[in-house]
C-alpha cells in the first residue's frame, strides 16, 4: 500500500515563498506520475502541477512562472517550490501519485484519475 506524506505548509505573507515536500512509501515504476492539487474552502479540488517520470512538468495557468515542481525518482519524493505567493493560493495542498501508462505519459488534471493521496498540508497566504 502506497502512503504519501506531505510537509512544508504554513502561514506566510503575500510575496513570500514556501516549499512543499512529499515522500511516498512503496515502490514507484517508470509509469508513475506525481502531482499537487489544492482545495480551498467551499471549492473543488483543483490541479496545481504534475511531473511524469521523464521529468516533463505541467502547471495550471495561474501558477506558471511562480511554482516549480520537481521529483527525485530514486527517493520517491516530489517537491513544489512556490514563489511570489498570493492570497488566492490559500488552500490545503495535496500530494498525489498515479500510474499513467508510460514514463512520458501526460498526467491527468482530473483529481478523480489519481489513485494515491496524501493527507494534505495547509498553506495560508495573508495580504
mmCIF file of C-alpha atoms in Angstrom:
data_model
loop_
_atom_site.group_PDB
_atom_site.id
_atom_site.type_symbol
_atom_site.label_atom_id
_atom_site.label_comp_id
_atom_site.label_asym_id
_atom_site.label_seq_id
_atom_site.Cartn_x
_atom_site.Cartn_y
_atom_site.Cartn_z
ATOM 1 C CA UNK A 1 0.000 0.000 0.000
ATOM 2 C CA UNK A 2 1.379 3.368 -1.018
ATOM 3 C CA UNK A 3 1.385 6.175 1.527
ATOM 4 C CA UNK A 4 2.143 9.802 0.776
ATOM 5 C CA UNK A 5 3.236 12.229 3.482
ATOM 6 C CA UNK A 6 3.388 15.975 2.827
ATOM 7 C CA UNK A 7 5.292 18.614 4.746
ATOM 8 C CA UNK A 8 6.165 22.275 4.431
ATOM 9 C CA UNK A 9 2.885 24.144 4.662
ATOM 10 C CA UNK A 10 2.385 27.208 6.824
ATOM 11 C CA UNK A 11 1.305 30.812 7.148
ATOM 12 C CA UNK A 12 3.125 33.380 5.021
ATOM 13 C CA UNK A 13 2.581 36.860 3.673
ATOM 14 C CA UNK A 14 1.815 37.734 0.080
ATOM 15 C CA UNK A 15 5.007 37.712 -1.963
ATOM 16 C CA UNK A 16 6.716 35.131 0.227
ATOM 17 C CA UNK A 17 7.849 31.640 -0.745
ATOM 18 C CA UNK A 18 7.169 28.145 0.568
ATOM 19 C CA UNK A 19 8.437 24.727 -0.395
ATOM 20 C CA UNK A 20 6.196 21.693 -0.057
ATOM 21 C CA UNK A 21 7.629 18.196 0.032
ATOM 22 C CA UNK A 22 6.031 14.800 -0.340
ATOM 23 C CA UNK A 23 7.543 11.402 0.355
ATOM 24 C CA UNK A 24 5.966 8.230 -1.000
ATOM 25 C CA UNK A 25 6.382 4.834 0.602
ATOM 26 C CA UNK A 26 6.421 1.767 -1.563
ATOM 27 C CA UNK A 27 7.978 1.357 -4.968
ATOM 28 C CA UNK A 28 7.159 3.548 -7.946
ATOM 29 C CA UNK A 29 7.836 2.433 -11.520
ATOM 30 C CA UNK A 30 8.552 4.444 -14.638
ATOM 31 C CA UNK A 31 4.846 4.879 -15.435
ATOM 32 C CA UNK A 32 4.262 6.761 -12.193
ATOM 33 C CA UNK A 33 3.494 10.452 -12.218
ATOM 34 C CA UNK A 34 3.385 12.662 -9.143
ATOM 35 C CA UNK A 35 1.421 15.811 -8.684
ATOM 36 C CA UNK A 36 -0.001 18.501 -6.444
ATOM 37 C CA UNK A 37 -3.609 19.547 -6.105
ATOM 38 C CA UNK A 38 -5.225 22.089 -3.815
ATOM 39 C CA UNK A 39 -8.601 22.711 -2.298
ATOM 40 C CA UNK A 40 -9.810 25.994 -0.888
ATOM 41 C CA UNK A 41 -12.835 26.190 1.434
ATOM 42 C CA UNK A 42 -16.054 25.753 -0.496
ATOM 43 C CA UNK A 43 -14.278 24.921 -3.741
ATOM 44 C CA UNK A 44 -13.486 21.758 -5.650
ATOM 45 C CA UNK A 45 -10.055 20.201 -5.548
ATOM 46 C CA UNK A 46 -8.033 21.619 -8.428
ATOM 47 C CA UNK A 47 -4.916 20.663 -10.304
ATOM 48 C CA UNK A 48 -1.782 22.659 -9.500
ATOM 49 C CA UNK A 49 1.165 20.854 -11.057
ATOM 50 C CA UNK A 50 2.357 17.419 -12.109
ATOM 51 C CA UNK A 51 5.517 15.723 -13.291
ATOM 52 C CA UNK A 52 5.958 12.437 -15.076
ATOM 53 C CA UNK A 53 8.837 10.002 -14.718
ATOM 54 C CA UNK A 54 10.632 11.656 -17.629
ATOM 55 C CA UNK A 55 10.510 14.932 -15.657
ATOM 56 C CA UNK A 56 8.134 16.722 -18.019
ATOM 57 C CA UNK A 57 6.208 19.255 -15.976
ATOM 58 C CA UNK A 58 2.672 20.586 -16.200
ATOM 59 C CA UNK A 59 1.113 23.581 -14.425
ATOM 60 C CA UNK A 60 -2.197 25.332 -14.112
ATOM 61 C CA UNK A 61 -2.034 28.713 -15.769
ATOM 62 C CA UNK A 62 -2.318 30.752 -12.569
ATOM 63 C CA UNK A 63 0.881 29.283 -11.087
ATOM 64 C CA UNK A 64 3.092 29.211 -14.191
ATOM 65 C CA UNK A 65 6.266 31.166 -13.589
ATOM 66 C CA UNK A 66 5.748 31.124 -9.812
ATOM 67 C CA UNK A 67 5.630 27.422 -8.887
ATOM 68 C CA UNK A 68 8.153 24.730 -9.762
ATOM 69 C CA UNK A 69 7.560 21.008 -9.359
ATOM 70 C CA UNK A 70 10.452 18.584 -9.136
ATOM 71 C CA UNK A 71 10.932 14.945 -8.221
ATOM 72 C CA UNK A 72 13.623 12.516 -7.157
ATOM 73 C CA UNK A 73 12.780 9.146 -8.663
ATOM 74 C CA UNK A 74 15.339 7.302 -6.567
ATOM 75 C CA UNK A 75 13.867 8.649 -3.331
ATOM 76 C CA UNK A 76 10.195 8.649 -4.399
ATOM 77 C CA UNK A 77 9.808 12.295 -3.469
ATOM 78 C CA UNK A 78 8.197 15.294 -5.122
ATOM 79 C CA UNK A 79 8.583 18.940 -4.169
ATOM 80 C CA UNK A 80 6.650 22.082 -5.014
ATOM 81 C CA UNK A 81 8.553 25.336 -4.769
ATOM 82 C CA UNK A 82 6.062 28.188 -4.519
ATOM 83 C CA UNK A 83 7.302 31.735 -5.040
ATOM 84 C CA UNK A 84 5.516 35.067 -5.025
ATOM 85 C CA UNK A 85 2.538 33.602 -3.227
ATOM 86 C CA UNK A 86 -0.735 35.491 -3.234
ATOM 87 C CA UNK A 87 -3.928 35.277 -1.208
ATOM 88 C CA UNK A 88 -5.603 33.195 -3.932
ATOM 89 C CA UNK A 89 -3.057 30.426 -3.321
ATOM 90 C CA UNK A 90 -4.503 29.778 0.130
ATOM 91 C CA UNK A 91 -5.710 26.180 0.289
ATOM 92 C CA UNK A 92 -4.981 22.714 1.556
ATOM 93 C CA UNK A 93 -2.362 21.238 -0.765
ATOM 94 C CA UNK A 94 -2.422 17.526 -1.535
ATOM 95 C CA UNK A 95 0.291 15.344 -2.983
ATOM 96 C CA UNK A 96 -0.884 12.673 -5.416
ATOM 97 C CA UNK A 97 0.574 9.729 -7.284
ATOM 98 C CA UNK A 98 -0.717 7.532 -10.082
ATOM 99 C CA UNK A 99 0.410 5.347 -12.948
ATOM 100 C CA UNK A 100 -0.494 6.780 -16.356
ATOM 101 C CA UNK A 101 0.828 4.127 -18.689
ATOM 102 C CA UNK A 102 4.338 5.222 -19.618
ATOM 103 C CA UNK A 103 7.201 7.365 -18.425
ATOM 104 C CA UNK A 104 6.280 10.113 -20.890
ATOM 105 C CA UNK A 105 2.513 9.950 -20.484
ATOM 106 C CA UNK A 106 0.728 13.215 -19.747
ATOM 107 C CA UNK A 107 -0.749 13.094 -16.244
ATOM 108 C CA UNK A 108 -4.443 13.827 -15.918
ATOM 109 C CA UNK A 109 -5.534 17.155 -14.475
ATOM 110 C CA UNK A 110 -8.669 15.491 -13.092
ATOM 111 C CA UNK A 111 -8.273 14.584 -9.435
ATOM 112 C CA UNK A 112 -10.529 11.563 -9.935
ATOM 113 C CA UNK A 113 -7.867 9.961 -12.130
ATOM 114 C CA UNK A 114 -5.300 9.860 -9.321
ATOM 115 C CA UNK A 115 -5.249 6.865 -7.011
ATOM 116 C CA UNK A 116 -2.957 7.745 -4.125
ATOM 117 C CA UNK A 117 -3.242 10.853 -1.948
ATOM 118 C CA UNK A 118 -1.517 12.429 0.990
ATOM 119 C CA UNK A 119 -3.334 13.842 3.990
ATOM 120 C CA UNK A 120 -2.871 17.445 2.886
ATOM 121 C CA UNK A 121 -0.950 20.407 4.234
ATOM 122 C CA UNK A 122 -2.396 23.875 4.837
ATOM 123 C CA UNK A 123 -0.963 26.868 3.022
ATOM 124 C CA UNK A 124 -2.287 30.231 4.157
ATOM 125 C CA UNK A 125 -1.224 33.460 2.494
ATOM 126 C CA UNK A 126 -2.113 36.723 4.188
ATOM 127 C CA UNK A 127 -2.370 40.059 2.388
#
